Amino acid sequence: MIEVKNIYKTFYVPHEVKALVDVSNKIEVGEVVVVIGPSGSGKSTFLRCLNRLETADHGQILVDGVDIFDPKTDINLVRAEMGMVFQSFNLFPHLSIMGNVTVAQKLVRGRNKKERDEKAMMLLEKVGIAEKAHAHPSNLSGGQQQRVAIARALAMDPKVMLFDEPTSALDPEMIKEVLDVMVEMADAGITMSCVTHEMGFAKAVADRVIFMDQGQIVEQNKPDEFFKNPQTDRAQ
């Protein structure tokens, strides 16, 4: 599904930081990959490179066989197949919940009102907030807003879902609400890559855990092996 080949990324403000150093990996169809590591290790930069929210300085990323860094690539077509959920929700504050979940269906997928409304309600029911369909984001808790963000991404029927620390802004009760939805998605076989600090979620859901530090993939393995028998000194 996604192939990452030797990518490098350096930031120069306020000083030089090598965020990614020769990172290569693959994410297979239906695989749930959880990326963990300390703050500043390059996790979010790696994830944001997958849909070109960040552009790597060197290297190549293929999404479903398409080189996303090729100048000829229409990145919006690629992004239409990749759902993204951010840590800060990023809902449109002037739109209702229904509006948030239907707007891209209309503008990108070209669905008629009946199709997009039915899809939105089905997903809002799935994430447990159908009763909030006509409310605005400001009337929802953080956990509810994040579940709307997940529903909005799923409404596009993406081939892969990317999560960038989706629970970092939430309190413990809200974290459980969001993680429960993500567990259901994983059980349904949706291809997912998730950056998180939630080790319990990684143990329960991941097919593979990637551990990053100082811009590099230090170790990766199945959750049982990674948590019970880490191979590197840093992971230990």
Coordinates of C-alpha atoms in Angstrom, one line a residue:
M1 CA 0.0 0.0 0.0
I2 CA 2.7 2.4 1.0
E3 CA 6.5 2.1 0.4
V4 CA 8.9 4.5 1.9
K5 CA 12.5 4.5 0.5
N6 CA 15.4 6.3 2.2
I7 CA 13.7 9.5 3.1
Y8 CA 15.5 12.4 4.8
K9 CA 13.9 15.6 6.3
T10 CA 15.7 18.5 8.0
F11 CA 14.2 21.5 9.5
Y12 CA 16.3 24.7 9.8
V13 CA 14.1 26.9 12.0
P14 CA 15.1 28.0 14.7
H15 CA 18.1 25.7 14.3
E16 CA 19.0 22.7 12.2
V17 CA 17.1 19.5 13.3
K18 CA 17.4 16.3 11.4
A19 CA 13.8 15.0 11.7
L20 CA 14.2 12.0 9.5
V21 CA 17.4 10.2 8.6
D22 CA 17.4 7.5 5.9
V23 CA 14.0 6.1 6.9
S24 CA 12.6 3.2 4.8
N25 CA 9.5 1.0 5.5
K26 CA 6.4 -0.6 4.0
I27 CA 2.8 -0.6 5.1
E28 CA 0.8 -3.5 3.6
V29 CA -2.8 -3.5 2.7
G30 CA -4.9 -4.2 5.8
E31 CA -2.0 -3.8 8.2
V32 CA -2.2 -1.7 11.4
V33 CA 1.2 0.0 12.0
V34 CA 1.7 1.9 15.2
V35 CA 4.6 4.4 15.4
I36 CA 5.9 5.1 18.9
G37 CA 8.9 6.9 20.4
P38 CA 9.8 10.0 22.4
S39 CA 8.7 13.5 21.5
G40 CA 10.9 14.9 18.8
S41 CA 11.9 11.5 17.4
G42 CA 10.4 12.1 14.0
K43 CA 7.1 10.2 14.3
S44 CA 4.8 12.9 13.2
T45 CA 7.1 14.1 10.4
F46 CA 7.2 10.5 9.1
L47 CA 3.4 10.3 9.1
R48 CA 3.0 13.7 7.5
C49 CA 5.4 12.8 4.7
L50 CA 3.1 9.9 3.8
N51 CA 0.5 12.3 2.3
R52 CA 3.0 15.1 1.5
L53 CA 1.9 17.5 4.2
E54 CA 5.7 17.5 4.7
T55 CA 8.0 17.0 1.7
A56 CA 11.1 14.9 2.2
D57 CA 14.4 16.5 1.2
H58 CA 15.5 13.2 -0.3
G59 CA 14.0 9.8 -1.0
Q60 CA 10.8 8.4 -2.4
I61 CA 7.4 7.5 -1.2
L62 CA 5.1 5.3 -3.2
V63 CA 1.4 5.2 -2.4
D64 CA -0.5 2.4 -4.2
G65 CA 2.4 2.6 -6.8
V66 CA 2.3 6.4 -7.2
D67 CA 5.4 8.4 -6.4
I68 CA 3.9 11.3 -4.4
F69 CA 7.1 13.4 -4.7
D70 CA 7.0 13.3 -8.5
P71 CA 6.1 16.9 -9.7
K72 CA 3.7 15.3 -12.2
T73 CA 1.7 13.6 -9.4
D74 CA -1.7 15.2 -8.5
I75 CA -1.3 15.0 -4.8
N76 CA -5.0 15.8 -4.2
L77 CA -6.0 12.6 -6.0
V78 CA -3.6 10.7 -3.7
R79 CA -4.9 12.5 -0.6
A80 CA -8.5 11.7 -1.5
E81 CA -7.6 8.0 -0.8
M82 CA -5.9 8.8 2.5
G83 CA -7.9 9.8 5.6
M84 CA -6.0 11.9 8.1
V85 CA -6.9 12.5 11.7
F86 CA -5.0 15.2 13.6
Q87 CA -4.4 15.7 17.3
S88 CA -6.2 19.0 17.3
F89 CA -9.4 17.8 15.5
N90 CA -9.3 20.5 12.8
L91 CA -13.1 20.5 12.3
F92 CA -14.6 23.4 10.4
P93 CA -16.1 25.5 13.2
H94 CA -18.7 27.2 10.9
L95 CA -20.2 23.9 9.8
S96 CA -22.5 21.6 11.6
I97 CA -21.3 18.1 12.4
M98 CA -23.3 16.9 9.3
G99 CA -21.7 19.6 7.3
N100 CA -18.2 18.5 8.4
V101 CA -18.8 14.9 7.4
T102 CA -20.5 15.7 4.1
V103 CA -18.5 18.6 2.6
A104 CA -15.7 16.6 1.2
Q105 CA -18.1 13.9 0.0
K106 CA -19.7 16.6 -2.1
L107 CA -16.6 18.5 -3.3
V108 CA -14.2 15.5 -3.8
R109 CA -16.4 12.5 -4.3
G110 CA -19.3 14.3 -6.1
R111 CA -22.0 12.4 -4.2
N112 CA -25.5 13.7 -4.2
K113 CA -27.2 15.0 -1.0
K114 CA -29.0 11.7 -0.3
E115 CA -25.9 9.6 -0.6
R116 CA -23.7 11.8 1.5
D117 CA -26.3 12.4 4.2
E118 CA -26.9 8.6 4.5
K119 CA -23.2 8.0 4.6
A120 CA -22.6 10.7 7.3
M121 CA -25.4 9.4 9.5
M122 CA -24.3 5.8 9.2
L123 CA -20.7 6.8 10.3
L124 CA -21.9 9.1 13.1
E125 CA -24.0 6.3 14.5
K126 CA -20.9 4.0 14.2
V127 CA -18.8 6.4 16.2
G128 CA -21.6 7.0 18.7
I129 CA -22.6 10.6 18.2
A130 CA -25.5 10.5 15.8
E131 CA -27.5 12.7 18.2
K132 CA -25.0 15.5 17.6
A133 CA -25.5 15.6 13.9
H134 CA -26.9 19.1 13.8
A135 CA -24.7 20.6 16.5
H136 CA -21.6 22.6 15.9
P137 CA -18.1 21.6 17.0
S138 CA -18.0 24.2 19.8
N139 CA -20.9 22.3 21.4
L140 CA -19.0 19.0 21.6
S141 CA -16.4 17.7 24.0
G142 CA -12.9 16.9 22.7
G143 CA -13.5 13.2 22.5
Q144 CA -16.7 13.8 20.6
Q145 CA -14.9 16.2 18.2
Q146 CA -12.2 13.6 17.5
R147 CA -14.8 11.0 16.8
V148 CA -16.4 13.4 14.3
A149 CA -12.9 13.8 12.7
I150 CA -12.7 10.1 12.3
A151 CA -16.1 9.8 10.8
R152 CA -15.3 12.7 8.4
A153 CA -12.2 10.8 7.2
L154 CA -14.0 7.5 6.9
A155 CA -16.8 9.1 4.8
M156 CA -14.3 9.3 1.9
D157 CA -13.9 5.5 1.9
P158 CA -10.1 5.9 2.0
K159 CA -7.7 3.1 1.3
V160 CA -5.6 4.0 4.3
M161 CA -6.1 6.0 7.5
L162 CA -3.4 8.1 9.1
F163 CA -3.6 9.2 12.8
D164 CA -1.3 11.8 14.2
E165 CA -1.4 11.4 18.0
P166 CA -5.3 11.5 17.9
T167 CA -5.6 11.3 21.7
S168 CA -2.9 13.6 22.9
A169 CA -5.2 16.5 23.5
L170 CA -7.8 14.4 25.4
D171 CA -8.4 13.5 29.0
P172 CA -8.4 9.8 30.1
E173 CA -12.2 9.2 29.7
M174 CA -12.2 10.8 26.2
I175 CA -9.1 8.8 25.2
K176 CA -11.1 5.6 25.8
E177 CA -13.9 6.9 23.6
V178 CA -11.6 7.5 20.6
L179 CA -9.5 4.4 21.1
D180 CA -12.6 2.2 21.1
V181 CA -13.5 3.6 17.7
M182 CA -10.0 3.0 16.4
V183 CA -10.0 -0.6 17.7
E184 CA -13.2 -1.3 15.8
M185 CA -11.6 0.1 12.6
A186 CA -8.6 -2.1 13.1
D187 CA -10.8 -5.1 13.6
A188 CA -12.6 -4.2 10.4
G189 CA -9.3 -4.6 8.5
I190 CA -8.8 -0.9 7.6
T191 CA -5.2 -0.1 6.7
M192 CA -3.9 2.2 9.4
S193 CA -0.8 4.0 10.5
C194 CA -1.0 5.6 13.9
V195 CA 1.5 7.8 15.8
T196 CA 0.6 7.5 19.5
H197 CA 2.0 7.5 23.0
E198 CA -0.7 5.0 24.0
M199 CA 1.2 1.8 24.7
G200 CA -1.9 -0.2 25.6
F201 CA -3.4 0.6 22.2
A202 CA -0.2 -0.4 20.5
K203 CA -0.2 -3.7 22.3
A204 CA -3.9 -4.4 21.6
V205 CA -4.3 -3.3 18.0
A206 CA -1.0 -3.1 16.1
D207 CA 0.1 -5.8 13.6
R208 CA 3.5 -4.1 13.9
V209 CA 5.1 -1.6 16.2
I210 CA 7.7 0.8 14.8
F211 CA 9.9 2.5 17.4
M212 CA 11.6 5.7 16.4
D213 CA 14.3 7.8 18.0
Q214 CA 16.4 10.7 16.7
G215 CA 14.8 10.5 13.2
Q216 CA 15.5 6.9 12.7
I217 CA 13.6 3.6 13.0
V218 CA 15.4 1.9 15.8
E219 CA 13.4 -1.2 16.0
Q220 CA 10.2 -2.8 14.7
N221 CA 8.4 -6.0 15.5
K222 CA 5.1 -7.6 16.3
P223 CA 3.7 -6.1 19.6
D224 CA 4.2 -9.2 21.7
E225 CA 7.8 -9.5 20.7
F226 CA 8.5 -5.8 20.9
F227 CA 7.1 -5.2 24.4
K228 CA 8.3 -8.6 25.9
N229 CA 11.6 -8.9 24.2
P230 CA 13.0 -5.7 22.7
Q231 CA 16.2 -6.3 20.8
T232 CA 18.0 -2.9 21.0
D233 CA 19.4 -1.1 24.0
R234 CA 17.3 2.0 23.2
A235 CA 14.0 0.0 23.1
Q236 CA 14.9 -1.8 26.3

